[in-house]
Amino acid sequence: MRTILPLAITFVTGMIMVLNFFVPHRPFNSMGNSLSDWYMIVASAAIFLGAMNLLQVHFARIRHRARNWQYSPVAIGGFLLMLTAGLVTGVEEGRAFDFMFQNMVVPMGATMFSLLAFFVASAAFRAFRSSNWRATLLLVSAFVVMLGRVPIGDLLWRLVPGAASGAHPSLVTEIAEWIMQVPNMAGQRAVMIGAALGVVATSLRMIFGVERSYLGGAD
Amino acid sequence: MRLFGLLALALAAGPAAQPAGPPGTGPVAYGQAAADSMPSPPPAPSVTGLAARDVRDDAGGAIELSWELVPGVTADSLLVSRSADGGTWETVAFLPGAEVVFTDEGLEDGVEYSYTVTSLLGGAASQPAGPVSAVPSAQWLHSKRTGMLIILVLLSGVIFWFIDQGRKGRKLYIREIAGLSAVDDAVGRATEMGRSVLYIPGIMGMDDIQTIASMIILGRVAGKTAEYGADLQVPVCNSVVMSVGQEIVKEAYLAAGRPDSYRRDNVFYLTDDQFGYAAGVDGIMVRQRPAAIFMLGTFYAESLILAETGKSVGAIQIAGTAMPSQLPFFIAACDYTLIGEELFAASAYLSREPKLLGSLKGQDAAKLIIMLVIVVGVLAASIGTWWAPAASLADFLRRILHVE
């Protein structure tokens, strides 16, 4: 029963979602939406589990004086402060919760996001410095694409005698667009087709009980 | 026609079942205006070509009306009237004068409904366009997804055939996936260094197939950490993923015969906020300096932030996602990257179970079929520019592969 019940639930719910996609007739048209609604209800209820886990983990760290426990009071304090502000004053615009969200959470998120610029630079440097022909090809492609995305690319091209009056006055932009739309798009579609097949295979394995590792490998 | 016009006007003037129209264009005003101008003939309708049809590929109970606007004539409003099985007429909608389509919902399947559309022009009601009739019905198969269903059945057949071959013990060759072959090394390295293994299952919930695939791989990785005695840390940004992850890791430790080593708090919730999560995981990386980091699942802009921080602490990193826009970042910053389908192949590859390997082989065979279809489609479309049968073949492939 420990194995059969989860497998049966997986099979029934999986088949409902498949039928929901192909059969517009009642009751299949609404069953998929009902399951999605159930998931949303479960997920909403599970938020409390997450909050409880957060408190439990950090209180345990403080209690046991675990390594780096000093960060835990900050995490708990921040959580309780936002929770209290939301419960007491509400979450409408101009209230304490909204003030803290707009002036603390949003800037901190933006700060993390802005780090991406530096990380892109370091990752690009590492990718381009590899001394093989593929890295060189990548470097040249990236250089042309970046040049084609800014006005100075075509401006430089038009300095070439006859380029401005020729058939391709915006050659750099055209090459950049071709790289993005042809080789890049082909690669992306290959990844997506492969992934779609992987999704089908994984779904079939789970719906028909071939994949059972999530049950602890029980047969 | 005249009779329908009078009916529509009478109904428009009635107080019952009248949806609210724009200010000053209410049905009473128009009905009164029309009554005042009875001696002069009503103006011609502003719509033409009124057609009614059952809404296709739905659960029934809906009819779609469509019409065209008469050039140069724009009504203030359009009044849609309905009669069921030749019974009394009722107004079902007031629409803006430029509207060209209306879907009437909440109808009874199998009943014939007739419709007219009356234009309201400068305070007068026109002759109604119509009537036109249709019978709503529900469909059992989505006509625009039939091709998809055929393809799915074919692909499933191929995959199941190979699963059966695997079950029967046929030797199946599966190409080596370097990132998955390195899982043992990564966990072993963490064990030898006395550091933890950090597993990041992406930032989406359990309704995302990549997260599901990631959870399956987590079970395999947890089995290895249980076997080797390494410390496993799984920070998550979704409460449902946390619950599922805890159960999967627990099952893996039980299956490995090490239930005593399982600690529930090793799968813990950080935050639902994308960059808050990235900051939290970065902090864990910098403070704990894990020896091995797995990033498997759905990632967005945080992918490079996590991967570069992991790189900076010297961890061996195995990443995998089916997000094409994030793959270059992982390839640049991680030691191994599972690209698209490899993420979904991981569980089968790691388990080496014949049935699961059979499904992988079936996946490859299905991919070969799709590649052939693409090649045939490209050739047919190219040759079809001067040879009609090839164009027909290209159209057929396009139609069968198009999914709504």
XYZ file of C-alpha atoms in Angstrom:
623
model
C 0.000 0.000 0.000
C 2.923 2.332 0.781
C 3.967 2.106 -2.855
C 0.672 1.503 -4.610
C -1.196 4.497 -3.192
C 1.324 7.176 -4.262
C 1.672 5.503 -7.662
C -2.114 5.441 -8.100
C -2.432 9.107 -7.103
C 0.378 10.046 -9.495
C -1.221 8.056 -12.329
C -4.712 9.497 -11.836
C -3.611 13.121 -11.471
C -1.153 12.801 -14.361
C -3.800 11.365 -16.650
C -6.281 14.068 -15.645
C -3.800 16.747 -16.703
C -3.141 14.956 -20.016
C -6.882 14.580 -20.709
C -7.444 18.187 -19.685
C -5.131 19.254 -22.515
C -6.704 17.142 -25.239
C -10.383 16.852 -24.196
C -12.345 20.115 -23.985
C -15.547 18.300 -22.956
C -16.902 18.355 -19.401
C -15.757 17.237 -16.851
C -12.187 17.051 -18.142
C -12.033 20.748 -19.057
C -12.440 21.817 -15.449
C -10.611 18.997 -13.686
C -7.194 20.322 -14.600
C -8.134 23.772 -13.314
C -9.485 22.211 -10.123
C -6.195 20.416 -9.549
C -4.315 23.662 -10.159
C -6.602 25.364 -7.628
C -5.903 22.581 -5.141
C -2.194 23.086 -5.675
C -2.584 26.811 -5.008
C -4.492 26.088 -1.797
C -1.853 23.597 -0.645
C 0.931 26.014 -1.604
C -0.759 28.843 0.299
C -1.113 26.679 3.380
C 2.493 25.562 3.015
C 3.694 29.165 3.403
C 3.137 28.710 7.128
C 5.307 25.591 7.026
C 8.054 27.660 5.424
C 7.743 30.410 8.007
C 7.769 27.882 10.850
C 10.814 26.164 9.360
C 12.616 29.501 9.080
C 12.020 30.288 12.757
C 12.768 26.758 13.894
C 16.099 26.567 12.032
C 17.319 29.959 13.238
C 16.197 29.509 16.845
C 18.002 26.144 16.869
C 21.165 27.837 15.573
C 20.995 30.425 18.332
C 20.252 27.806 20.991
C 23.146 25.566 19.939
C 25.467 28.498 19.267
C 26.063 26.992 15.848
C 28.703 28.435 13.551
C 27.728 31.924 12.328
C 24.747 31.950 14.701
C 25.055 35.725 14.966
C 23.219 36.121 11.671
C 20.171 34.261 12.947
C 18.825 37.015 15.264
C 19.001 39.408 12.318
C 16.980 37.002 10.140
C 14.397 36.401 12.870
C 14.208 40.110 13.713
C 13.671 41.085 10.074
C 11.000 38.441 9.628
C 9.099 39.415 12.791
C 9.399 43.135 12.051
C 7.850 42.769 8.588
C 5.222 40.350 9.873
C 4.195 42.646 12.713
C 4.122 45.726 10.489
C 1.929 43.919 7.973
C -0.465 42.556 10.574
C -0.768 45.739 12.647
C -0.777 48.502 10.041
C -1.811 46.608 6.905
C 0.009 46.399 3.593
C -1.545 49.380 1.807
C 0.565 52.054 0.185
C 2.124 54.453 2.672
C 1.902 52.104 5.644
C 4.911 50.869 7.613
C 5.038 47.551 5.775
C 4.946 49.231 2.382
C 7.563 51.765 3.516
C 9.961 49.021 4.575
C 9.242 47.002 1.437
C 9.816 49.927 -0.912
C 12.827 51.351 0.925
C 14.579 48.237 2.178
C 13.510 45.063 0.359
C 13.335 46.562 -3.143
C 16.746 48.334 -2.956
C 18.379 45.221 -1.514
C 16.917 43.138 -4.349
C 18.111 45.720 -6.866
C 21.555 45.593 -5.305
C 21.727 41.836 -5.758
C 20.501 42.184 -9.328
C 23.078 44.839 -10.117
C 25.837 42.472 -9.025
C 24.993 40.586 -12.185
C 26.836 43.174 -14.274
C 30.122 42.372 -12.515
C 29.511 38.640 -12.623
C 28.762 38.804 -16.364
C 32.078 40.562 -16.897
C 34.055 37.992 -14.913
C 32.249 35.020 -16.504
C 32.690 36.471 -19.996
C 36.379 37.055 -19.347
C 36.788 33.434 -18.272
C 34.803 32.102 -21.240
C 36.687 34.176 -23.808
C 40.229 33.651 -22.574
C 40.204 29.874 -23.222
C 42.720 29.254 -25.956
C 40.773 27.120 -28.383
C 38.970 27.885 -31.632
C 35.501 27.589 -30.087
C 36.278 30.219 -27.459
C 37.687 32.452 -30.179
C 34.536 31.959 -32.260
C 32.444 32.822 -29.211
C 34.520 35.931 -28.551
C 34.233 37.161 -32.149
C 30.477 36.460 -32.251
C 29.912 38.212 -28.933
C 32.004 41.192 -30.060
C 30.041 41.562 -33.294
C 26.684 41.166 -31.524
C 27.587 43.757 -28.890
C 28.826 46.120 -31.596
C 25.637 45.561 -33.601
C 23.459 46.410 -30.623
C 24.835 49.930 -30.239
C 24.842 52.775 -32.800
C 28.614 53.064 -32.840
C 28.869 49.710 -34.663
C 27.257 50.986 -37.842
C 28.896 54.354 -37.364
C 32.327 52.713 -37.506
C 31.293 50.613 -40.506
C 30.211 53.715 -42.402
C 33.691 55.158 -42.002
C 34.833 52.488 -44.465
C 34.990 54.146 -47.926
C 31.851 53.332 -49.929
C 30.068 51.551 -47.050
C 27.594 54.326 -46.303
C 26.377 54.498 -49.902
C 26.586 50.741 -50.511
C 23.874 48.101 -50.363
C 24.429 47.419 -46.652
C 24.964 50.676 -44.756
C 23.990 48.889 -41.514
C 26.074 45.771 -42.060
C 27.166 45.349 -38.434
C 23.554 45.432 -37.228
C 22.562 42.991 -39.959
C 25.343 40.545 -39.035
C 24.452 40.807 -35.332
C 20.816 40.172 -36.149
C 21.742 37.186 -38.324
C 23.861 35.681 -35.537
C 20.975 36.064 -33.084
C 18.233 34.881 -35.427
C 19.967 31.996 -37.214
C 22.758 30.141 -35.341
C 21.682 31.344 -31.892
C 17.992 30.626 -32.509
C 18.799 27.196 -33.982
C 20.790 26.316 -30.859
C 18.039 27.546 -28.562
C 15.394 25.570 -30.446
C 17.541 22.434 -30.304
C 17.743 22.821 -26.521
C 13.998 23.414 -26.286
C 13.075 20.419 -28.473
C 15.407 18.187 -26.463
C 13.980 19.524 -23.217
C 10.411 18.986 -24.442
C 11.237 15.359 -25.194
C 12.813 15.061 -21.770
C 9.627 16.453 -20.234
C 7.521 13.881 -22.126
C 9.811 11.010 -21.106
C 9.991 12.135 -17.445
C 6.216 12.582 -17.298
C 5.599 9.130 -18.796
C 8.079 7.544 -16.383
C 6.321 9.122 -13.423
C 2.703 8.691 -14.578
C 3.209 5.014 -15.386
C 5.287 4.279 -12.300
C 8.536 3.494 -14.113
C 10.320 6.213 -12.111
C 9.943 5.463 -8.420
C 13.006 7.054 -6.906
C 10.831 9.711 -5.236
C 9.333 6.875 -3.208
C 12.758 6.004 -1.874
C 13.428 3.514 -4.650
C 10.684 1.171 -3.472
C 9.667 -1.464 -6.042
C -37.049 41.255 -41.170
C -39.382 44.034 -40.179
C -40.897 41.770 -37.555
C -37.477 41.121 -35.999
C -36.759 44.835 -36.030
C -39.929 45.598 -34.146
C -39.246 42.746 -31.761
C -35.765 44.039 -31.073
C -37.047 47.547 -30.517
C -39.783 46.341 -28.209
C -37.309 44.273 -26.216
C -34.850 47.157 -26.100
C -37.565 49.333 -24.627
C -38.463 46.759 -21.966
C -37.039 47.165 -18.473
C -36.127 43.491 -17.904
C -32.884 41.728 -18.800
C -31.229 44.807 -20.215
C -27.505 45.118 -19.675
C -26.346 48.615 -18.861
C -25.242 50.509 -21.952
C -23.117 53.619 -22.272
C -24.569 56.756 -20.590
C -27.234 58.309 -22.715
C -27.516 55.323 -24.995
C -29.679 53.129 -22.811
C -32.279 50.885 -24.324
C -35.206 53.002 -23.078
C -33.838 56.138 -24.726
C -33.294 54.344 -27.992
C -36.631 52.587 -27.812
C -38.360 55.898 -27.213
C -36.392 57.585 -29.941
C -37.247 54.806 -32.330
C -40.928 54.992 -31.406
C -40.914 58.770 -31.998
C -39.483 58.320 -35.453
C -41.805 55.476 -36.496
C -43.134 57.181 -39.632
C -39.655 57.315 -41.214
C -38.050 53.957 -42.135
C -35.270 52.761 -39.822
C -31.725 53.285 -41.087
C -29.766 50.438 -42.669
C -27.689 48.386 -40.238
C -24.038 49.277 -39.772
C -23.061 45.620 -39.828
C -23.134 43.060 -42.610
C -22.259 39.403 -43.046
C -23.585 38.377 -39.641
C -22.670 34.750 -38.909
C -23.204 32.490 -35.916
C -21.272 29.324 -35.170
C -20.693 26.977 -32.313
C -17.437 27.771 -30.521
C -15.080 24.961 -31.492
C -12.937 23.020 -29.046
C -14.821 24.098 -25.971
C -16.885 22.513 -23.233
C -20.120 23.578 -24.932
C -22.648 26.263 -24.066
C -21.137 28.992 -26.271
C -21.890 30.511 -29.672
C -19.678 32.994 -31.463
C -21.223 35.768 -33.544
C -19.120 37.620 -36.068
C -19.867 40.346 -38.579
C -18.239 43.039 -40.637
C -18.738 46.777 -40.394
C -20.295 48.615 -43.319
C -17.617 51.018 -44.577
C -18.269 54.616 -43.597
C -21.022 53.789 -41.100
C -20.168 53.476 -37.424
C -22.969 52.854 -34.968
C -22.980 54.335 -31.461
C -23.760 50.893 -30.081
C -24.760 47.447 -31.222
C -27.605 45.541 -29.635
C -27.438 41.743 -29.769
C -30.759 39.897 -29.376
C -31.291 36.194 -28.929
C -34.162 33.734 -29.271
C -33.991 30.104 -28.118
C -35.799 27.499 -30.256
C -37.984 30.155 -31.914
C -39.206 31.526 -28.597
C -39.258 35.083 -27.315
C -36.425 37.486 -28.064
C -34.254 38.956 -25.391
C -31.399 41.405 -25.439
C -28.139 39.747 -24.475
C -25.561 42.477 -25.008
C -24.873 46.120 -25.781
C -21.555 46.444 -27.576
C -19.453 49.373 -28.780
C -20.231 50.257 -32.389
C -16.814 49.160 -33.680
C -17.077 45.638 -32.218
C -17.014 42.793 -34.793
C -17.285 39.691 -32.653
C -19.297 38.539 -29.657
C -19.336 35.230 -27.795
C -22.570 34.313 -26.065
C -21.871 31.960 -23.169
C -23.894 30.024 -20.622
C -26.162 28.426 -23.240
C -27.708 24.986 -23.272
C -26.128 22.411 -25.579
C -28.371 21.029 -28.353
C -30.757 24.022 -28.375
C -30.955 26.168 -31.508
C -30.325 29.855 -30.795
C -31.126 32.661 -33.246
C -29.461 36.076 -33.127
C -29.947 39.527 -34.578
C -27.694 42.558 -34.300
C -29.343 46.003 -34.299
C -27.269 49.135 -34.837
C -28.094 52.192 -32.751
C -27.321 55.239 -34.878
C -27.872 58.793 -33.692
C -30.758 57.891 -31.426
C -32.461 55.570 -33.897
C -32.384 51.802 -34.148
C -31.569 50.273 -37.507
C -33.130 47.296 -39.171
C -31.636 44.271 -37.472
C -29.005 42.200 -39.233
C -29.892 38.514 -39.197
C -31.380 36.409 -37.867
C -28.707 33.728 -37.931
C -28.795 30.487 -35.954
C -26.405 27.994 -34.394
C -26.520 25.093 -31.964
C -23.907 24.991 -29.176
C -22.168 21.712 -28.500
C -19.166 20.344 -26.623
C -16.270 18.568 -28.315
C -14.525 15.444 -27.088
C -11.252 16.117 -28.849
C -9.496 19.437 -29.333
C -9.280 19.572 -33.119
C -6.178 21.779 -33.157
C -4.335 19.415 -30.840
C -4.990 16.209 -32.782
C -1.578 16.364 -34.418
C 0.029 16.823 -31.027
C -1.898 13.807 -29.708
C -0.727 11.636 -32.611
C 2.873 12.731 -32.071
C 2.575 12.104 -28.333
C 1.171 8.614 -28.885
C 3.965 7.818 -31.373
C 6.698 9.133 -29.092
C 5.191 7.340 -26.104
C 5.066 4.132 -28.143
C 8.760 4.434 -28.991
C 9.697 5.208 -25.378
C 7.611 2.337 -24.002
C 9.075 -0.063 -26.567
C 12.578 0.765 -25.396
C 11.506 0.537 -21.733
C 10.234 -2.942 -22.522
C 13.528 -3.776 -24.229
C 15.386 -2.621 -21.148
C 13.142 -4.690 -18.923
C 13.869 -7.739 -21.058
C 17.566 -7.217 -20.462
C 18.619 -5.913 -23.868
C 21.975 -4.161 -23.693
C 21.331 -0.466 -24.333
C 24.146 1.937 -25.131
C 23.747 5.321 -23.443
C 26.341 7.986 -24.234
C 28.318 9.259 -21.299
C 27.089 12.483 -19.719
C 30.158 14.025 -18.089
C 28.183 16.116 -15.608
C 26.378 13.087 -14.243
C 29.468 10.907 -14.191
C 31.031 13.564 -11.964
C 28.317 13.359 -9.274
C 30.166 10.602 -7.397
C 33.440 12.537 -7.606
C 31.789 15.722 -6.372
C 30.198 14.066 -3.336
C 33.399 12.092 -2.669
C 35.447 15.293 -2.810
C 33.149 16.976 -0.297
C 33.461 13.964 2.007
C 37.248 13.935 1.829
C 37.478 17.681 2.442
C 35.033 17.498 5.331
C 32.829 20.133 3.751
C 29.187 20.120 2.835
C 27.359 19.436 -0.410
C 25.040 22.286 -1.387
C 22.018 21.398 -3.506
C 19.997 24.241 -5.074
C 16.748 23.065 -6.720
C 15.977 26.274 -8.655
C 13.496 28.967 -7.740
C 10.214 27.530 -8.956
C 7.514 25.479 -7.248
C 6.496 21.858 -7.546
C 4.214 22.648 -10.486
C 7.331 23.123 -12.619
C 8.596 19.987 -14.385
C 12.236 21.041 -13.948
C 11.742 21.244 -10.198
C 10.192 17.776 -10.271
C 13.200 16.474 -12.223
C 15.475 18.247 -9.749
C 13.720 16.587 -6.810
C 14.270 13.165 -8.383
C 17.983 13.931 -8.801
C 18.063 15.224 -5.212
C 16.990 11.741 -4.129
C 19.957 10.238 -5.980
C 22.422 12.808 -4.631
C 21.050 12.368 -1.098
C 21.572 8.617 -1.488
C 25.241 9.298 -2.284
C 25.739 11.709 0.606
C 24.101 9.193 2.928
C 26.390 6.469 1.633
C 29.546 8.592 1.907
C 28.546 10.327 5.121
C 28.755 13.823 3.648
C 26.731 16.763 4.940
C 23.927 17.808 2.564
C 22.431 21.323 2.635
C 19.320 22.120 0.577
C 18.152 25.761 0.814
C 14.832 26.238 -0.996
C 12.675 29.215 -1.920
C 9.313 27.496 -1.909
C 7.525 25.896 1.027
C 6.057 23.037 -1.015
C 9.478 22.258 -2.462
C 10.814 22.248 1.095
C 8.250 19.664 2.218
C 8.824 17.485 -0.841
C 12.590 17.819 -0.517
C 12.518 16.803 3.140
C 10.527 13.675 2.322
C 12.736 12.744 -0.637
C 15.969 13.170 1.336
C 14.473 11.208 4.222
C 13.496 8.349 1.884
C 16.967 8.378 0.327
C 18.666 8.150 3.742
C 16.313 5.332 4.747
C 17.006 3.482 1.493
C 20.763 3.899 2.070
C 20.390 2.425 5.551
C 21.436 5.665 7.267
C 18.239 7.062 8.817
C 20.272 8.238 11.830
C 22.222 10.646 9.584
C 19.111 12.336 8.274
C 18.437 15.785 9.672
C 15.189 17.422 8.688
C 16.593 20.942 9.015
C 19.149 20.299 6.284
C 16.357 21.003 3.812
C 15.342 24.490 4.852
C 13.333 27.436 3.639
C 14.981 30.793 2.976
C 12.552 33.116 1.204
C 10.251 33.269 -1.811
C 11.946 36.439 -3.035
C 14.201 35.772 -6.040
C 17.125 37.981 -5.102
C 16.600 37.486 -1.405
C 17.079 33.791 -2.096
C 20.166 34.500 -4.192
C 21.600 36.603 -1.359
C 20.838 33.908 1.216
C 22.425 31.128 -0.840
C 25.451 33.315 -1.625
C 25.853 33.886 2.103
C 25.764 30.141 2.763
C 28.370 29.576 0.043
C 30.719 32.215 1.382
C 30.371 31.195 5.046
C 30.294 27.407 4.707
C 32.452 27.078 1.579
C 30.828 23.870 0.330
C 33.067 21.545 -1.663
C 30.356 20.584 -4.152
C 27.435 22.623 -5.438
C 24.550 21.272 -7.477
C 22.299 23.779 -9.247
C 19.584 21.782 -10.954
C 16.162 23.119 -11.858
C 14.639 26.325 -13.170
C 16.788 29.418 -12.839
C 16.432 32.971 -14.018
C 18.631 36.023 -13.463
C 20.065 34.617 -10.232
C 21.819 31.773 -12.084
C 25.063 33.649 -12.729
C 25.066 35.281 -9.281
C 24.950 31.827 -7.694
C 27.338 30.166 -10.145
C 29.996 32.881 -9.921
C 29.879 32.933 -6.123
C 30.199 29.145 -6.118
C 33.166 29.444 -8.445
C 34.782 32.007 -6.166
C 34.715 29.639 -3.166
C 36.403 26.894 -5.169
C 33.536 24.411 -5.194
C 33.104 21.814 -7.904
C 29.883 22.869 -9.582
C 27.373 20.761 -11.511
C 24.525 22.753 -12.989
C 21.590 21.830 -15.171
C 18.568 23.610 -16.539
C 16.280 23.645 -19.547
C 16.217 27.450 -19.633
C 18.079 28.334 -22.858
C 18.775 31.893 -21.690
C 20.557 30.727 -18.515
C 22.605 27.899 -20.009
C 25.460 30.143 -21.260
C 25.963 31.475 -17.729
C 26.194 28.000 -16.260
C 28.522 26.843 -19.032
C 30.802 29.816 -18.366
C 30.865 29.488 -14.579
C 30.377 25.791 -13.748
C 32.542 22.724 -14.150
C 29.752 20.642 -15.662
C 26.442 21.667 -17.180
C 23.481 19.466 -17.985
C 21.887 20.978 -21.074
C 18.114 20.719 -21.425
C 17.223 17.060 -21.881
C 20.242 15.910 -19.827
C 18.558 17.346 -16.746
C 15.594 15.050 -17.323
C 17.886 12.108 -18.106
C 19.842 12.454 -14.873
C 17.758 10.206 -12.654
C 17.741 7.346 -15.157
C 21.444 7.785 -15.876
C 22.411 7.785 -12.214
C 20.220 4.825 -11.316
C 21.407 2.610 -14.218
C 18.134 0.735 -13.912
C 17.431 -1.032 -17.253
C 13.828 0.220 -17.417
C 14.853 3.833 -16.909
C 17.768 3.505 -19.319
C 15.277 2.121 -21.832
C 13.241 5.301 -21.504
C 16.394 7.329 -22.211
C 17.045 5.276 -25.317
C 13.427 5.834 -26.357
C 13.929 9.567 -25.814
C 16.926 9.487 -28.165
C 14.966 7.528 -30.764
C 12.105 10.037 -30.528
C 14.622 12.823 -31.032
C 15.884 11.086 -34.160
C 12.324 10.918 -35.505
C 11.837 14.626 -34.848
C 15.132 15.428 -36.558
C 13.988 13.473 -39.614
C 10.638 15.294 -39.629
C 12.455 18.647 -39.445
C 14.754 17.709 -42.343
C 11.805 16.461 -44.431
C 9.836 19.618 -43.572
C 12.679 21.944 -44.539
C 13.261 20.086 -47.813
C 9.530 19.991 -48.605
C 9.120 23.706 -47.898
C 12.168 24.537 -50.033
C 11.243 22.288 -52.961
C 7.598 23.304 -52.554
C 8.365 26.753 -53.956
C 8.367 25.169 -57.440
C 6.757 21.711 -56.922
C 3.184 21.685 -55.558
C 3.158 18.168 -53.985
C 6.138 19.102 -51.829
C 4.343 22.285 -50.761
C 1.327 20.154 -49.768
C 3.584 17.910 -47.699
C 5.121 20.957 -46.007
C 1.632 22.319 -45.272
C 0.547 18.966 -43.854
C 3.575 18.825 -41.556
C 3.043 22.419 -40.516
C -0.612 21.723 -39.739
C 0.001 18.551 -37.781
C 2.857 20.054 -35.775
C 1.049 23.289 -34.982
C -0.355 23.309 -31.458
C -2.768 25.784 -29.900
